Short mmCIF file of C-alpha atoms and ligand atoms in Angstrom, two decimals:
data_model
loop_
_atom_site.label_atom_id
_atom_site.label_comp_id
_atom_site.label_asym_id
_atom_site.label_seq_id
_atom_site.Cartn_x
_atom_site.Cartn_y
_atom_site.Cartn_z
CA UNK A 1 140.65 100.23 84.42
CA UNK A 2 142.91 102.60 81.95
CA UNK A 3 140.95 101.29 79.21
CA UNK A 4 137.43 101.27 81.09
CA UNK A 5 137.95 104.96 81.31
CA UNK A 6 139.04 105.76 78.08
CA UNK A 7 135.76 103.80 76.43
CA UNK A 8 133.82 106.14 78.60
CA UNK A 9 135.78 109.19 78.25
CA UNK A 10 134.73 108.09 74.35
CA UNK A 11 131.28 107.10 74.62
CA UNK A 12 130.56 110.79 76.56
CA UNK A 13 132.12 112.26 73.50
CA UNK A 14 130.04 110.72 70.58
CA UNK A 15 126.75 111.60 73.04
CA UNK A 16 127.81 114.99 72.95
CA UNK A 17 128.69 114.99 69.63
CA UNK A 18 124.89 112.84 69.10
CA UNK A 19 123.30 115.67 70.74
CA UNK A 20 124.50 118.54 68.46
CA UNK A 21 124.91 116.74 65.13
CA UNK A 22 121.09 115.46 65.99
CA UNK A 23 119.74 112.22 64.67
CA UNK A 24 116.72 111.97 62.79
CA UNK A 25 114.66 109.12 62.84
CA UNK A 26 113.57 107.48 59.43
CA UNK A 27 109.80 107.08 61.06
CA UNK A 28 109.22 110.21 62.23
CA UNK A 29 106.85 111.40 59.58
CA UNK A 30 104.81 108.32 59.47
CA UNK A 31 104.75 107.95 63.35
CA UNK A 32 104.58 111.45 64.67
CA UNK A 33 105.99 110.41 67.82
CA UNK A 34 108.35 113.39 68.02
CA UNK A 35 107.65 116.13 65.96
CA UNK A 36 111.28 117.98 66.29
CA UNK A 37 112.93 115.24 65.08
CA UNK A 38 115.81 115.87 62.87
CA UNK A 39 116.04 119.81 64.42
CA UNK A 40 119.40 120.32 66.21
CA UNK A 41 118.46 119.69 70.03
CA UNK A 42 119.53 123.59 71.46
CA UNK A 43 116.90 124.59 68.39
CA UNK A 44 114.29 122.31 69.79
CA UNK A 45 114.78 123.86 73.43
CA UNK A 46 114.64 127.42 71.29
CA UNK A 47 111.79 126.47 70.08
CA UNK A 48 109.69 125.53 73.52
CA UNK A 49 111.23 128.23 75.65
CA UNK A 50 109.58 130.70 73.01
CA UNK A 51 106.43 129.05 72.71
CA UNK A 52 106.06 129.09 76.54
CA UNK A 53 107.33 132.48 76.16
CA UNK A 54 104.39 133.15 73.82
CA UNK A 55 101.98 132.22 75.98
CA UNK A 56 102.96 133.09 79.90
CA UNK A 57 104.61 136.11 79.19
CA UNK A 58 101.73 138.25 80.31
CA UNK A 59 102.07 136.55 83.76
CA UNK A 60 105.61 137.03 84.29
CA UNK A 61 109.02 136.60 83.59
CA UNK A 62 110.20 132.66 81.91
CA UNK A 63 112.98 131.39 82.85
CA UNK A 64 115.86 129.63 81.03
CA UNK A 65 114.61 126.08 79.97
CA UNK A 66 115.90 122.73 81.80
CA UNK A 67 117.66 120.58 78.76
CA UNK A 68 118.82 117.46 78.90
CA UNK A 69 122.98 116.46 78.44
CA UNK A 70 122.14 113.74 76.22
CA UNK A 71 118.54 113.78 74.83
CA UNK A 72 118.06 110.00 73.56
CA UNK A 73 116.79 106.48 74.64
CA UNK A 74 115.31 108.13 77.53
CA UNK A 75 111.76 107.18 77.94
CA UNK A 76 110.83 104.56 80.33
CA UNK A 77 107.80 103.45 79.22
CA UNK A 78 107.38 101.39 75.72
CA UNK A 79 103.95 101.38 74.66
CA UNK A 80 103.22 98.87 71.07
CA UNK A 81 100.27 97.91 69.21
CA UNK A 82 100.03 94.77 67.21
CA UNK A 83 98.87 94.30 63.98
CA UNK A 84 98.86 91.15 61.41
CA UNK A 85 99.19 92.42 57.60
CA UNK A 86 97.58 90.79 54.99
CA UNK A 87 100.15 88.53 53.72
CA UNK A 88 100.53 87.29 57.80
CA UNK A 89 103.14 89.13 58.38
CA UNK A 90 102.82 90.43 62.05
CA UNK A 91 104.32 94.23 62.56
CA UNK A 92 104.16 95.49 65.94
CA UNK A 93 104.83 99.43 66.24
CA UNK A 94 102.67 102.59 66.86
CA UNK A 95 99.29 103.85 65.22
CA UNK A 96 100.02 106.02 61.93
CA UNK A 97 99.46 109.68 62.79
CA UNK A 98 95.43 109.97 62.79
CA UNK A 99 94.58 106.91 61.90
CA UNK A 100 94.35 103.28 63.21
CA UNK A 101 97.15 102.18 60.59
CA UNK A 102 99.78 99.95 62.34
CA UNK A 103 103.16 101.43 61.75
CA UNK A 104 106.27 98.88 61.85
CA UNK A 105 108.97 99.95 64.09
CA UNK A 106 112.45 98.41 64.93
CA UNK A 107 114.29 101.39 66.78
CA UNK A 108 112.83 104.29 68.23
CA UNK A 109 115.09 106.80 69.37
CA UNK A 110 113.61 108.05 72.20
CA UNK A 111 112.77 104.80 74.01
CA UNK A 112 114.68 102.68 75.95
CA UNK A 113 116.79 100.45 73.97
CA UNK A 114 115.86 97.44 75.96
CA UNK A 115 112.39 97.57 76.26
CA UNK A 116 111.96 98.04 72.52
CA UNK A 117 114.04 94.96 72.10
CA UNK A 118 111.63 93.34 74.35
CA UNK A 119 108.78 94.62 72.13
CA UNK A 120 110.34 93.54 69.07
CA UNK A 121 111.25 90.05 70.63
CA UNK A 122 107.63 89.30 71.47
CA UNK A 123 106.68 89.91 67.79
CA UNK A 124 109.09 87.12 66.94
CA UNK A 125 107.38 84.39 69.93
CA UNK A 126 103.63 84.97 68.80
CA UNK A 127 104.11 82.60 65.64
CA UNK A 128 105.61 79.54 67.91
CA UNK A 129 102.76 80.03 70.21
CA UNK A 130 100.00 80.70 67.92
CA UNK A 131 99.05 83.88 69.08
CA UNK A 132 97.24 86.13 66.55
CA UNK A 133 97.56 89.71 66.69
CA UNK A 134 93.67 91.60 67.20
CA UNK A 135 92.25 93.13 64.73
CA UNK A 136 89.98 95.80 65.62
CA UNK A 137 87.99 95.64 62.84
CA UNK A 138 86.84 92.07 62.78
CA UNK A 139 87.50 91.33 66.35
CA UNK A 140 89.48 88.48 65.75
CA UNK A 141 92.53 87.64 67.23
CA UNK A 142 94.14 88.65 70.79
CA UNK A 143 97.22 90.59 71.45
CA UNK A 144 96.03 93.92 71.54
CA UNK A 145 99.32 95.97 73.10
CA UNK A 146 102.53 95.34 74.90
CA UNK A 147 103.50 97.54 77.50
CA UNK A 148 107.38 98.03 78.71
CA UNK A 149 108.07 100.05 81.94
CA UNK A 150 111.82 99.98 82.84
CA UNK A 151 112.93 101.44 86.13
CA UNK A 152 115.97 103.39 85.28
CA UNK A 153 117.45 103.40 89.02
CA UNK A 154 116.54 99.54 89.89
CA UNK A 155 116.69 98.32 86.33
CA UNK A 156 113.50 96.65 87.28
CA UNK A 157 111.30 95.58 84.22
CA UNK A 158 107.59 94.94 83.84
CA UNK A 159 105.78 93.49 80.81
CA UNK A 160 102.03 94.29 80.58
CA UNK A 161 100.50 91.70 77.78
CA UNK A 162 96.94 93.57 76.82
CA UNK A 163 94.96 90.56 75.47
CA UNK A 164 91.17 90.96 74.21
CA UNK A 165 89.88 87.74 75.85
CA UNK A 166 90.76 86.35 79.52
CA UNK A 167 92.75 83.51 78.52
CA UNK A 168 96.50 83.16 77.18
CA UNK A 169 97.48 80.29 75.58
CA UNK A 170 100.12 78.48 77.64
CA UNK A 171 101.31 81.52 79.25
CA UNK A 172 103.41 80.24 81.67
CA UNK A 173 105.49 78.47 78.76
CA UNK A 174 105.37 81.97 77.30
CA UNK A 175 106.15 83.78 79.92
CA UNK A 176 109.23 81.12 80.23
CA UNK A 177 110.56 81.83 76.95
CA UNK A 178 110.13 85.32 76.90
CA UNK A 179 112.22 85.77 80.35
CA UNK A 180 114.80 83.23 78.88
CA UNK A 181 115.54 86.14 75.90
CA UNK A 182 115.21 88.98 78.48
CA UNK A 183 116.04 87.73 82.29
CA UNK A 184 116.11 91.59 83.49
CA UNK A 185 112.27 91.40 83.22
CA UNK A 186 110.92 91.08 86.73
CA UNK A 187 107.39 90.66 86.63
CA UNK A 188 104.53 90.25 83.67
CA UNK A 189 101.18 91.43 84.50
CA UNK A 190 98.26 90.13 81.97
CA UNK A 191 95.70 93.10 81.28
CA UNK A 192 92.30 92.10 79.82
CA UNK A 193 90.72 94.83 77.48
CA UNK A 194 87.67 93.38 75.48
CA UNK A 195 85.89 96.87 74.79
CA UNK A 196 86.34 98.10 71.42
CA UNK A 197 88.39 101.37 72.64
CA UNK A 198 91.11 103.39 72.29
CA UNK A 199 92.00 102.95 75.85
CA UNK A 200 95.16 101.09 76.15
CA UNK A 201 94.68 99.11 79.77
CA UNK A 202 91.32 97.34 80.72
CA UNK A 203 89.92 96.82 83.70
CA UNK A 204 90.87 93.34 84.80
CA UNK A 205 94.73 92.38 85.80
CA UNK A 206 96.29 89.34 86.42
CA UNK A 207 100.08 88.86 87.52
CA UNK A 208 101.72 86.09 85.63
CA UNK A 209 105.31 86.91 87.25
CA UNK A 210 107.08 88.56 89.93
CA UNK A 211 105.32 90.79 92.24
CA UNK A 212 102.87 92.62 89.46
CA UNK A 213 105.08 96.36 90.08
CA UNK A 214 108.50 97.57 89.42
CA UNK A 215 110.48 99.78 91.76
CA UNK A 216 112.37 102.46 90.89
CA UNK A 217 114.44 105.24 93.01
CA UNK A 218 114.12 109.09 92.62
CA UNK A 219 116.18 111.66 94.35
CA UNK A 220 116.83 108.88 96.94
CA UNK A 221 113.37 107.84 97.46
CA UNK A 222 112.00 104.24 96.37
CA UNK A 223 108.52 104.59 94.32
CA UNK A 224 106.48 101.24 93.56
CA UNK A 225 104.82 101.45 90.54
CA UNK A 226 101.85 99.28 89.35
CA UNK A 227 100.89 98.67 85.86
CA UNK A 228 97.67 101.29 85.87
CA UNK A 229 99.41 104.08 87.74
CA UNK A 230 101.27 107.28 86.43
CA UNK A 231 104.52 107.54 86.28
CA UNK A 232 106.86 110.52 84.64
CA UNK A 233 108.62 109.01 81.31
CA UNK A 234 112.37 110.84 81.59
CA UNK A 235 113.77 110.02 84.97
CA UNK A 236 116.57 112.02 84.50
CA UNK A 237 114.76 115.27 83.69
CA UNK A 238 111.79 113.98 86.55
CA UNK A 239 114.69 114.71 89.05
CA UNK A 240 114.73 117.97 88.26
CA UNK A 241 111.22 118.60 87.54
CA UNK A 242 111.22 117.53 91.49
CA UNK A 243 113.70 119.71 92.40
CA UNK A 244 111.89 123.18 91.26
CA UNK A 245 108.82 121.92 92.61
CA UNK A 246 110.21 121.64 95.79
CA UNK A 247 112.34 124.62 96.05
CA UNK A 248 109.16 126.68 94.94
CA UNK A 249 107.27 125.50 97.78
CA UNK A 250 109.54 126.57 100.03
CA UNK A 251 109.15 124.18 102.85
CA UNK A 252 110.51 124.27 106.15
CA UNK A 253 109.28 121.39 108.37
CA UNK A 254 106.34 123.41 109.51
CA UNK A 255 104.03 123.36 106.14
CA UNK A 256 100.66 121.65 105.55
CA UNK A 257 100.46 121.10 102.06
CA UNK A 258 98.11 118.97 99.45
CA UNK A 259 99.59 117.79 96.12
CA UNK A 260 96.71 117.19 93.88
CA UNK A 261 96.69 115.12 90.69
CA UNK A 262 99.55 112.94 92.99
CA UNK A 263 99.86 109.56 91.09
CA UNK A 264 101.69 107.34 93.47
CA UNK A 265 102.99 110.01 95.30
CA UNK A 266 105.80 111.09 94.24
CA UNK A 267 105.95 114.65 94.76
CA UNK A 268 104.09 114.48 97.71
CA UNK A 269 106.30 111.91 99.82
CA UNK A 270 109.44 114.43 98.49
CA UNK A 271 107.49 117.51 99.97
CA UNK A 272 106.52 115.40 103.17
CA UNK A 273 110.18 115.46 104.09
CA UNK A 274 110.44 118.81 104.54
CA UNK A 275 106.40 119.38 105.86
CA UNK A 276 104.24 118.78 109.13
CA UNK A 277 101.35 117.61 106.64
CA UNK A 278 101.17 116.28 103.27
CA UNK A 279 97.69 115.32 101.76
CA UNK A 280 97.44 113.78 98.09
CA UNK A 281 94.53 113.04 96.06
CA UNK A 282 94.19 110.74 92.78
CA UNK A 283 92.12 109.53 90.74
CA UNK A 284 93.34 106.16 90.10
CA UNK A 285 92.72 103.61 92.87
CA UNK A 286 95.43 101.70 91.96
CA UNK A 287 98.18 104.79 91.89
CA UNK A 288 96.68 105.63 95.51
CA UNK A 289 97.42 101.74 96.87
CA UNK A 290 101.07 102.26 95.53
CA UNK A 291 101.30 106.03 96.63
CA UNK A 292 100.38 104.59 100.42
CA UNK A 293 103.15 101.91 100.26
CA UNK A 294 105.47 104.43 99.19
CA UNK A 295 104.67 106.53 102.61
CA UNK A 296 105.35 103.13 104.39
CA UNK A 297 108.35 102.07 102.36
CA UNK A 298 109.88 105.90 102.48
CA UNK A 299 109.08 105.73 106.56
CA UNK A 300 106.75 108.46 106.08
CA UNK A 301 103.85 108.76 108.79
CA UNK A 302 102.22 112.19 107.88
CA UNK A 303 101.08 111.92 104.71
CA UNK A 304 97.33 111.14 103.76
CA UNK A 305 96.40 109.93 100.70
CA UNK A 306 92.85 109.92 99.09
CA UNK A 307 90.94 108.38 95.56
CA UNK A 308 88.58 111.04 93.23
CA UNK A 309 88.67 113.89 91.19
CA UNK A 310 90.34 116.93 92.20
CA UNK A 311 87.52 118.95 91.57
CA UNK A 312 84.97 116.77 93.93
CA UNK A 313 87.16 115.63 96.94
CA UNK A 314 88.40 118.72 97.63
CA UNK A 315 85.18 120.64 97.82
CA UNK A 316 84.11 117.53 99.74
CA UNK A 317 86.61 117.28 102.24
CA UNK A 318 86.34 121.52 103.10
CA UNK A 319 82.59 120.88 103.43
CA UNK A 320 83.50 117.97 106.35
CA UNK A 321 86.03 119.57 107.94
CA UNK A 322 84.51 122.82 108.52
CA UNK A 323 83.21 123.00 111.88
CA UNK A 324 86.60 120.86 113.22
CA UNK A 325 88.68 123.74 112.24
CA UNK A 326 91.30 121.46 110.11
CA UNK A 327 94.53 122.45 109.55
CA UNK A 328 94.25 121.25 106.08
CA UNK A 329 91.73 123.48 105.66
CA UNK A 330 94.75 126.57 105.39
CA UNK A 331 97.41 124.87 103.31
CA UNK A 332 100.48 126.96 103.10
CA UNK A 333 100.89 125.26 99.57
CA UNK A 334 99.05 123.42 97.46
CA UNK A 335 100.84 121.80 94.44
CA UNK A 336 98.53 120.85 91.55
CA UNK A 337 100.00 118.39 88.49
CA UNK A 338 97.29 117.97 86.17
CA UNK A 339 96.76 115.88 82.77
CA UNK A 340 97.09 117.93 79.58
CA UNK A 341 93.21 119.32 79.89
CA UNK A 342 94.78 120.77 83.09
CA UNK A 343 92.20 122.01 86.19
CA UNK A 344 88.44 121.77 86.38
CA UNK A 345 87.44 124.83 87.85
CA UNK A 346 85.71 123.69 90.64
CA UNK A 347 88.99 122.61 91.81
CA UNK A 348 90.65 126.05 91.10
CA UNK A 349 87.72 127.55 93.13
CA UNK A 350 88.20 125.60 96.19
CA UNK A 351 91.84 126.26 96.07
CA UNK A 352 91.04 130.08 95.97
CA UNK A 353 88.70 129.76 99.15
CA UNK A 354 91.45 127.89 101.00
CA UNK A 355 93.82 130.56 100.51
CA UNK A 356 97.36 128.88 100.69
CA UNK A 357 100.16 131.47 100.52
CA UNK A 358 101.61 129.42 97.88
CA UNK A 359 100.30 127.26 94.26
CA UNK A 360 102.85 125.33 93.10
CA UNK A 361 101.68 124.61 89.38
CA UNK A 362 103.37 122.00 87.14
CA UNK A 363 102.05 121.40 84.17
CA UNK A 364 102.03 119.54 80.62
CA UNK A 365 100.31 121.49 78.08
CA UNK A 366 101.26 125.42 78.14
CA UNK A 367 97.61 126.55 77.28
CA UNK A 368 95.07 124.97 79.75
CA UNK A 369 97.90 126.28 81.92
CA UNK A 370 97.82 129.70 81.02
CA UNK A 371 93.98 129.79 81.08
CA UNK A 372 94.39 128.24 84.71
CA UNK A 373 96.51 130.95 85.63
CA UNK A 374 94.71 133.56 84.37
CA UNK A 375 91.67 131.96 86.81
CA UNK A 376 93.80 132.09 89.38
CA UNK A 377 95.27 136.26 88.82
CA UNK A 378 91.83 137.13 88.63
CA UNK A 379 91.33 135.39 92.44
CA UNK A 380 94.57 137.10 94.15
CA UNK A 381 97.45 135.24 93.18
CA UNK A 382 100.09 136.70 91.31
CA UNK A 383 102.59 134.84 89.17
CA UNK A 384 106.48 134.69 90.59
CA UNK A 385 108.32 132.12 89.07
CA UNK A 386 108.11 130.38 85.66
CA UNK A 387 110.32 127.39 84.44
CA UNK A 388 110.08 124.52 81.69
CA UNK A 389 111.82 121.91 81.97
CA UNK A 390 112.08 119.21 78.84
CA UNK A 391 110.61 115.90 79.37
CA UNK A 392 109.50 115.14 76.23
CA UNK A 393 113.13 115.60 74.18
CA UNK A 394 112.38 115.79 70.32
CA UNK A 395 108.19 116.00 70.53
CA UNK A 396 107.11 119.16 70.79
CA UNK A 397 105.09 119.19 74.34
CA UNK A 398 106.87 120.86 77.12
CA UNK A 399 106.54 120.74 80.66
CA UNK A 400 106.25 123.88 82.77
CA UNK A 401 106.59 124.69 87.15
CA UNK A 402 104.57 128.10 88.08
CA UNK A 403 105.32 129.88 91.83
CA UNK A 404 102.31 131.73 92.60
CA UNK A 405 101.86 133.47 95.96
CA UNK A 406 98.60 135.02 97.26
CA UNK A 407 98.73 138.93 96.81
CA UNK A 408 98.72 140.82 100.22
CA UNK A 409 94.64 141.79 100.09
CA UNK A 410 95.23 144.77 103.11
CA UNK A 411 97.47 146.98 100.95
N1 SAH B 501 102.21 114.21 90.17
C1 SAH B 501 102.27 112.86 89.67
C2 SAH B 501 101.20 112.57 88.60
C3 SAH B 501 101.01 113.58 87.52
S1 SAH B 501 100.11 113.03 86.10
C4 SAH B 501 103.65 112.55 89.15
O1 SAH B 501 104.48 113.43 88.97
O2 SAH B 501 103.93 111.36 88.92
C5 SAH B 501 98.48 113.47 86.45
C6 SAH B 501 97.75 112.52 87.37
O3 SAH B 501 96.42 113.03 87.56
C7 SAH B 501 97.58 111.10 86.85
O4 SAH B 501 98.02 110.20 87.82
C8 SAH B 501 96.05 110.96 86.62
O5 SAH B 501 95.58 109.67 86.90
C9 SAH B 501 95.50 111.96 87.61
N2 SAH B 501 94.19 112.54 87.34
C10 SAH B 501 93.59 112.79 86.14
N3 SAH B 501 92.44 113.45 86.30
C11 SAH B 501 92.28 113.65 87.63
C12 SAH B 501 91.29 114.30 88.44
N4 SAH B 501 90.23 114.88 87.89
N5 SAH B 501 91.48 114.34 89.78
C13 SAH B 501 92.56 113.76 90.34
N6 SAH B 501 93.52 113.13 89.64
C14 SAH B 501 93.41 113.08 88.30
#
């Protein structure tokens, strides 16, 4: 026990010291992966709080920025594409900055440890099973990607194998010998992608083990999570992401509320405990199937979920509900969590005509979110609160929560 707690008493030590010495990785420049790599970490959080500073200023006041203790190893998704060199050497890595080049890499220091070992260990079973790596230029071959998604809280693991054609050599024998190297991985989905694109994921799925999603816990809540749904990449700093969100909306049991842009609904079953009404809409059919489990799983009865774009099922489902009188028609809150392009402004225009007294606003990319704010000043909200919070440790994006509260029009 004595010596348990020394080790750990140690290992906190060299993090800290990890954290302020800062590592730099020896791919960075070729990969591009994280652009502050190398720059002490309380630099790098510097460096974003001014940038958002920069550019929300004119709304309001930023606060302090949400760091993380110890800023490595911390993303939970592994993504790798698979290459074959010309002497038959197979790398396995990421895509050269700006180009389609194939970039070998062995350690990353932002990913989790295991699933890049899991990556790295597939590499080494292709040859024994013949697989050949595809080659978007001459369409040959067919291991396109391999996808990693670790659940930090279950330690849950799913393995998507991207292929180009539907069938997989003697995958169960694969499959086999993969889980004998890694036995923490709980399920491998097949994906099928035979378009020449730079999507990642095709269309067609097929489970090959376990039950095709991973679990994983946040803030006390269990989220299942399929291969084709969203999911936030730093579960640590997700937590407290969360945790603004849902002091900013300031619930009390009484709210109705719609989270748009709500993946599998995670932010919307966490605001659901504390609302009469949650309603979530997502574009993904797939994230909306695991986002109405999770109201099942979580024992939550008042939260309705529904599949589209923002922008047209909102408009929509005003247009229906008129004459009925609604109560989702007069949100107190609406929380919106867009992609980096942030909101169409369709979407920001029905908002405005339902009037909540509150827009919770979290967003990924600092200047479709300024431009989305300045859309919604002009339509009587005014800015209150402003926070980022760092998800994305070493690269330089940057993840910000807005307050906004309607502007009292009878003064
Ligand atoms: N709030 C969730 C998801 C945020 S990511 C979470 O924290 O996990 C943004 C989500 O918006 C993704 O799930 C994406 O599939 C979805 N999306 C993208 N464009 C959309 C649109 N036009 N309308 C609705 N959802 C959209």
């Amino acid at each position: 026990k004595m010596a348990e707690k020394k080790q750990a008493g140690y290992n906190k030590k060299m993090q800290r010291q990890e954290t302020r010495e800062c590592q730099e990785c020896s791919y960075h420049k070729k990969c591009g992966g994280c652009e502050y790599s190398g720059i002490p970490y309380e630099e790098q959080l510097q460096k974003k709080e001014k940038r958002v500073t920069r550019l929300l200023r004119e709304f309001g006041k930023v606060e302090p920025i949400v760091g993380m203790s110890y800023p490595y190893y911390y993303r939970n998704k592994v993504h790798a594409v698979y290459a074959q060199k010309k002497n038959g050497q197979v790398i396995c890595g990421t895509y050269e900055k700006d180009s389609h080049r194939v970039v070998d890499i062995e350690s990353c220091l932002l990913e989790d440890k295991q699933s890049t070992a899991i990556i790295r260990d597939i590499r080494g079973l292709l040859r024994s099973f013949k697989i050949k790596p595809y080659n978007e230029d001459t369409g040959y071959g067919l291991l396109r990607h391999v996808l990693v998604r670790h659940a930090h809280a279950t330690g849950e693991v799913m393995v998507v194998l991207v292929i180009a054609s539907p069938i997989l050599p003697s995958k169960n024998n694969f499959v086999k010998a993969l889980r004998q190297m890694h036995p923490e991985i709980t399920t491998v989905v097949l994906n099928i992608n035979g378009r020449n694109t730079s999507m990642v994921l095709g269309d067609q799925e097929k489970v090959l083990y376990g039950k095709g999603y991973i679990v994983d816990e946040l803030l006390g809540m269990r989220f299942r999570i399929s291969a084709k749904s969203f999911y936030q990449v730093n579960p640590l700093q997700t937590e407290k992401l969360y945790s603004l969100a849902l002091e900013y909306a300031g619930l009390t049991g009484q709210e109705v509320v719609w989270d748009l842009y709500c993946g599998i609904g995670t932010i919307s079953l966490f605001l659901a405990q504390a609302a009469k009404h949650v309603y979530g809409v997502e574009i993904v059919p797939e994230a909306i199937a695991d986002a109405r489990e999770n109201a099942k799983n979580n024992q939550i009865d008042h939260a309705t979920f529904y599949v589209g774009k923002a922008e047209e099922v909102l408009p929509q489902w005003v247009d229906e509900h008129k004459k009925d009188g609604d109560e989702g028609l007069h949100p107190d809150v609406i929380v919106v969590d867009p992609p980096r392009k942030g909101c169409d402004e369709k979407c920001l225009e029905t908002m405005v005509t339902m009037a909540p007294e509150r827009i919770v606003y979290v967003s990924c990319d600092s200047a479709t979110l300024a431009r989305d704010l300045k859309y919604l000043q002009a339509n009587g909200y005014e800015v209150t609160r402003v926070r980022p919070v760092d998800q994305f440790c070493h690269s330089m994006h940057v993840e910000t929560v807005c307050l906004l509260s309607i502007q009292n029009k009878m003064i």
